[in-house]
GROMACS .gro file of C-alpha atoms in nm:
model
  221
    1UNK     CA    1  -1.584   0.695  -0.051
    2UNK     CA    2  -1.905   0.575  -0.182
    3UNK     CA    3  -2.084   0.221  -0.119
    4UNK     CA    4  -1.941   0.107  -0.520
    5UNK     CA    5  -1.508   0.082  -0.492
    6UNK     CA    6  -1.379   0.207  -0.792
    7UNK     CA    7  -1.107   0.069  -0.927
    8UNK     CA    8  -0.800   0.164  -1.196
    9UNK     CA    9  -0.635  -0.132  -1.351
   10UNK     CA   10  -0.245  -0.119  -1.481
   11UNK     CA   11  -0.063  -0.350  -1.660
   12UNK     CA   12   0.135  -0.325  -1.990
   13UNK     CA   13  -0.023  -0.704  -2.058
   14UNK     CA   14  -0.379  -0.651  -2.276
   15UNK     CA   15  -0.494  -1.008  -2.161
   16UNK     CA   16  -0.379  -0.944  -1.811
   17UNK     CA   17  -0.568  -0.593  -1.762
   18UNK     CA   18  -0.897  -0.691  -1.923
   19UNK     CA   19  -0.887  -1.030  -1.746
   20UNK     CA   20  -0.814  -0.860  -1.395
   21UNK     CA   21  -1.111  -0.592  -1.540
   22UNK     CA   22  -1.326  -0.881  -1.630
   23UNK     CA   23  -1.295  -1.065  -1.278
   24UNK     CA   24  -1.372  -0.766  -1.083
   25UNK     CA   25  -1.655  -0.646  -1.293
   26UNK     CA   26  -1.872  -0.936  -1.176
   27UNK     CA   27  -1.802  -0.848  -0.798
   28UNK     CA   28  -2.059  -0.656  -0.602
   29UNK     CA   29  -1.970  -0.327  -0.476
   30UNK     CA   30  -1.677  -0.337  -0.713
   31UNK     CA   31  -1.659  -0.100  -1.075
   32UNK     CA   32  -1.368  -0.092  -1.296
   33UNK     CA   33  -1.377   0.295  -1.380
   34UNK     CA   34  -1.043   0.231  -1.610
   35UNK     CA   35  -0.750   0.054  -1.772
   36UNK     CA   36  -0.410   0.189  -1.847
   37UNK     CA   37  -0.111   0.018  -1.988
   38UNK     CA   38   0.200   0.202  -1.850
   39UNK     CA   39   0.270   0.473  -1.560
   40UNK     CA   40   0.223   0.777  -1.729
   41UNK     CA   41  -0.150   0.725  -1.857
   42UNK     CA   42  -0.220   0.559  -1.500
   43UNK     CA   43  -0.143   0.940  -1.319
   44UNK     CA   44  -0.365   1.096  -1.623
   45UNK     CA   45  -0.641   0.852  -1.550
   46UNK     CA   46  -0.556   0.920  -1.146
   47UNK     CA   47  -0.577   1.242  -1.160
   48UNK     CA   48  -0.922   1.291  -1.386
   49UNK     CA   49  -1.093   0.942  -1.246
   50UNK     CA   50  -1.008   0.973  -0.890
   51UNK     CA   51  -1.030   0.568  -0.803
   52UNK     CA   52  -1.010   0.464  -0.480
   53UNK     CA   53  -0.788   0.193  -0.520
   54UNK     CA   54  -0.551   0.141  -0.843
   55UNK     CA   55  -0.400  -0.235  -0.887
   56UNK     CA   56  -0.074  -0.144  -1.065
   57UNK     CA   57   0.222  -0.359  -1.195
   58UNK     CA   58   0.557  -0.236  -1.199
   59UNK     CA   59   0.716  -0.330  -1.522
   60UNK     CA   60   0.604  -0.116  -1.764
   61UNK     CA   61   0.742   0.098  -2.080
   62UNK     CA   62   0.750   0.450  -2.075
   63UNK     CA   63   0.714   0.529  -1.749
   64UNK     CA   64   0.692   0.243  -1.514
   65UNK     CA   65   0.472   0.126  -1.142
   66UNK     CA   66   0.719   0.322  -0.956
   67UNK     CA   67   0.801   0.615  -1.121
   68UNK     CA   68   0.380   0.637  -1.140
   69UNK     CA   69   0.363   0.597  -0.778
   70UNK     CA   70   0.617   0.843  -0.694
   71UNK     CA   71   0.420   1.088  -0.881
   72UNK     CA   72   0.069   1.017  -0.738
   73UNK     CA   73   0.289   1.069  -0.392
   74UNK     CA   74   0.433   1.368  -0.505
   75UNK     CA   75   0.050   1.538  -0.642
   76UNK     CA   76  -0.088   1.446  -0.304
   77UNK     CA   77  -0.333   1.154  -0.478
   78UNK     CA   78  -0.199   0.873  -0.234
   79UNK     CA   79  -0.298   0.769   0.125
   80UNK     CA   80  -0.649   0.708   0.342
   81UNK     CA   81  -0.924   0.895   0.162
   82UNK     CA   82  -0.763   0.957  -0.127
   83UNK     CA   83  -0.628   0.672  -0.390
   84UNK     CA   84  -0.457   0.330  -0.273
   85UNK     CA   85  -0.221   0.168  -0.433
   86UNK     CA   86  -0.197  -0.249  -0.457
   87UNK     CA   87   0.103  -0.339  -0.653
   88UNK     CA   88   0.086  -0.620  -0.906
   89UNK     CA   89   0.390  -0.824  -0.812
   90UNK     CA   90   0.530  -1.158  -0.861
   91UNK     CA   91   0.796  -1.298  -0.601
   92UNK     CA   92   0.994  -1.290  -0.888
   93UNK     CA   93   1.007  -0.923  -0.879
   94UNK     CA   94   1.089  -0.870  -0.533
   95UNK     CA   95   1.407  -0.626  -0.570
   96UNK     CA   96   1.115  -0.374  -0.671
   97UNK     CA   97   0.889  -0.442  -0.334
   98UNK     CA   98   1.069  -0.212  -0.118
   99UNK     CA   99   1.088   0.075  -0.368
  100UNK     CA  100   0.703   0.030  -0.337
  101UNK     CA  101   0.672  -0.001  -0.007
  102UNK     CA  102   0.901   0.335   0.036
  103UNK     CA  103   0.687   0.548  -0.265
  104UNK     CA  104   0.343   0.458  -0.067
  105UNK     CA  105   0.196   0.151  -0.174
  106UNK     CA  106  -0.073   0.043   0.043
  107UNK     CA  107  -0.003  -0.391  -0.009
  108UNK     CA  108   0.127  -0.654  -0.263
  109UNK     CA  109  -0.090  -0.865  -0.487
  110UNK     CA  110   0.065  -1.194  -0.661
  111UNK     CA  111  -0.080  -1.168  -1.041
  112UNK     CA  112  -0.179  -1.551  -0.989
  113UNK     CA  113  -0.361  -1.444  -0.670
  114UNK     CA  114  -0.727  -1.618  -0.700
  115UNK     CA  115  -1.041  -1.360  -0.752
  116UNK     CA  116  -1.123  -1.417  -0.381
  117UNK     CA  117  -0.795  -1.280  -0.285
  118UNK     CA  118  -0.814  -1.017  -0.561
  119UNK     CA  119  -1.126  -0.860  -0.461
  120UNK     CA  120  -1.080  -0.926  -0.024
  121UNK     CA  121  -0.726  -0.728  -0.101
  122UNK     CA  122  -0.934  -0.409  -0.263
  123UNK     CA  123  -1.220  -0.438  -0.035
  124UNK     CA  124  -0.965  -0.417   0.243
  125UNK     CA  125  -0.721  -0.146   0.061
  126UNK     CA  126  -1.037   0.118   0.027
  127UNK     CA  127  -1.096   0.066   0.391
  128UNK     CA  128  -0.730   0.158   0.443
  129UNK     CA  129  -0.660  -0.182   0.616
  130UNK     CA  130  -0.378  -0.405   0.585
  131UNK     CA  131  -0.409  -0.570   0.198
  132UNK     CA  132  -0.217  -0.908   0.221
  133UNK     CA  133  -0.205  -1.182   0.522
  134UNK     CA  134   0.045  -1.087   0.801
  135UNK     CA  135   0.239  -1.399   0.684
  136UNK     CA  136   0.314  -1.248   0.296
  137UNK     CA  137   0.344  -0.940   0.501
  138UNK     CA  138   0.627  -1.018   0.703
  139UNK     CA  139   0.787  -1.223   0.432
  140UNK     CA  140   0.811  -0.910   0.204
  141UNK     CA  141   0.914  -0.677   0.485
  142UNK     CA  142   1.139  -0.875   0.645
  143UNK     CA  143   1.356  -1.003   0.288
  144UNK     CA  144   1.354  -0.645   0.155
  145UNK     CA  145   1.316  -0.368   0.424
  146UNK     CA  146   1.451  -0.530   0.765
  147UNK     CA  147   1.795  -0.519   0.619
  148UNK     CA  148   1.894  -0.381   0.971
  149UNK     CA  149   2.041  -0.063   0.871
  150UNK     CA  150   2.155   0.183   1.142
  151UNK     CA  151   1.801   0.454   1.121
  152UNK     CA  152   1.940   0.787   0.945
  153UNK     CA  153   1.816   1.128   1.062
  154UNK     CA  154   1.562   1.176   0.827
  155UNK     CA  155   1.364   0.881   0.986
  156UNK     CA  156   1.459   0.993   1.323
  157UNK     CA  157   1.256   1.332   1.248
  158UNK     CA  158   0.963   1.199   1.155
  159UNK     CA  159   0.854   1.038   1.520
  160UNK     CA  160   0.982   1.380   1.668
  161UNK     CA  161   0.598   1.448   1.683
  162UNK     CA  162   0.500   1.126   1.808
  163UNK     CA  163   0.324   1.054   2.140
  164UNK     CA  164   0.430   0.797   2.357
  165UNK     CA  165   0.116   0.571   2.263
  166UNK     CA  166   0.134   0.677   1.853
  167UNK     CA  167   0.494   0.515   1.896
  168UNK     CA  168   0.362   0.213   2.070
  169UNK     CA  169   0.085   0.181   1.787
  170UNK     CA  170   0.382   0.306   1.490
  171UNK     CA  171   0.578  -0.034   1.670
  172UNK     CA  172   0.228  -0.280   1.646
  173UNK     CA  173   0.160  -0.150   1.314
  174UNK     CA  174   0.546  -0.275   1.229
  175UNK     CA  175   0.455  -0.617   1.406
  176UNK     CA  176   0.183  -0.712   1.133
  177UNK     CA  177  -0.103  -0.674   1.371
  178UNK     CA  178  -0.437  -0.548   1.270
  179UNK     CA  179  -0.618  -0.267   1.427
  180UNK     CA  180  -0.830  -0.496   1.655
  181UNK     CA  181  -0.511  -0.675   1.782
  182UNK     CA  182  -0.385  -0.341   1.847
  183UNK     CA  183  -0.698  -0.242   2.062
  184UNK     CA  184  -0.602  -0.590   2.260
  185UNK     CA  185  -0.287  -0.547   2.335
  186UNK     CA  186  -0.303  -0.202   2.442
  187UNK     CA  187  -0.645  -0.272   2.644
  188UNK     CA  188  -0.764   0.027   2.446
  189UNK     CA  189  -1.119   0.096   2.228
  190UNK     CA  190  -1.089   0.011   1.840
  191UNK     CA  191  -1.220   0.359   1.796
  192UNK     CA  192  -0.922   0.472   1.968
  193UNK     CA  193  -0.677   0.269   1.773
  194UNK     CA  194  -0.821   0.430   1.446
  195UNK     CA  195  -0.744   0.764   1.565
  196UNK     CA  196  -0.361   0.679   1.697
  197UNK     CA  197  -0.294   0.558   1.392
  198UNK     CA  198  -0.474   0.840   1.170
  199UNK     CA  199  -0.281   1.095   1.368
  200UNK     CA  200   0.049   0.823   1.322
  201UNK     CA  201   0.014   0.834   0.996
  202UNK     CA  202   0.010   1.183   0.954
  203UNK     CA  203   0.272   1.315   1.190
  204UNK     CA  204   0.532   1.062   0.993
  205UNK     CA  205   0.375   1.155   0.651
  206UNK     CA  206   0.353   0.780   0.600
  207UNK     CA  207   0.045   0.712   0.322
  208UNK     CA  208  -0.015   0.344   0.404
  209UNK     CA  209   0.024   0.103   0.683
  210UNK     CA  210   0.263  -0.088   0.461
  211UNK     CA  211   0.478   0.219   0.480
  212UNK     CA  212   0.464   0.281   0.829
  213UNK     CA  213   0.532  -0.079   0.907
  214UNK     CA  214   0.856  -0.003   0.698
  215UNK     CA  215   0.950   0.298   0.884
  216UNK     CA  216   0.886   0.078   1.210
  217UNK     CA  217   1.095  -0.220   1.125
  218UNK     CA  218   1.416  -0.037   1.019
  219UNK     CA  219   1.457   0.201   1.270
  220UNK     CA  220   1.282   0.091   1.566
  221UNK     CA  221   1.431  -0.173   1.803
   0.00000   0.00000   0.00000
């Protein structure tokens, strides 16, 4: 990633796009490379502009926020390095939050959020951190995700390859803390942290935090 975050903006809503585009073009270190109005042009603009992080709503014609990050999943554009993906959300919307949680979104943003919160939650989604507080965090997890479903086999395989410690982080990553809380509790480097969850992430094929916090919170106890 270079020093300049580049940044895809989706939304079906003209106004809303260019005045999301408009707010984050006067932000150091920030460029708007793009602006797409439904799901299909946002993978075509993906896959030739290669932003690092895309703000994306979900209601869209044609093809919507989901089915667009389903297929940025499926061409291997999502995850650390590669693209991140902060949903455009109201908690109005919030039968849609786990389906993008689930298809790799990297964090929520409110679409009344203030252009502080806007451009901390990018910063922090092309650094591959944690994109909303822990508070909206655990809201979102815990009224959509946490529905306490018995785990099914398919999640059950994916910490087969886990280390003790990578399931201890996998667990504090589902608790809402941040890497440096991690390195506290665990009386552990932050360098080390960083690599537990890199190889965490991996070994569940999780593509964002947000997702591994959901894999966390409904299966383990």
């Amino acid at each position: 990633m270079t020093d300049t975050i580049t940044v895809l903006v989706v939304d079906d809503e003209r106004i809303i796009r260019e005045g999301l585009a408009a707010i984050l073009g006067v932000q150091s270190g920030v460029s708007v490379v793009g602006l797409a109005g439904d799901g299909e042009e946002a993978v075509e603009l993906c896959v030739r502009l290669r932003p690092d992080v895309v703000m994306l709503d979900i209601r869209m014609p044609r093809r919507d926020g989901l089915w667009a990050l389903r297929e940025l999943g499926r061409r291997g554009l999502l995850g650390p390095g590669r693209t991140q993906v902060l949903v455009l959300t109201t908690f109005g919307l919030d039968e849609y939050v786990d389906q993008a949680l689930v298809a790799g979104a990297a964090g929520f943003l409110l679409k009344n959020s203030s252009y502080e919160e806007l451009t901390a939650a990018i910063r922090a989604a092309a650094a591959g951190q944690r994109t909303l507080s822990p508070a909206v965090t655990e809201r979102i997890i815990e009224s959509h995700l946490a529905a306490r479903r018995q785990p099914d086999s398919g999640d059950l395989d994916r910490f087969a390859g886990l280390t003790s410690r990578e399931r201890d982080v996998l667990r504090l990553v589902g608790d809402g803390l941040s890497n440096a809380e991690i390195a506290d509790r665990l009386v552990v480097s932050l360098h080390t942290v960083k690599t537990h969850v890199s190889r965490m992430l991996a070994k569940t094929g999780c593509q964002s935090r947000a997702q591994a916090a959901v894999l966390a919170r409904r299966t383990l106890r």
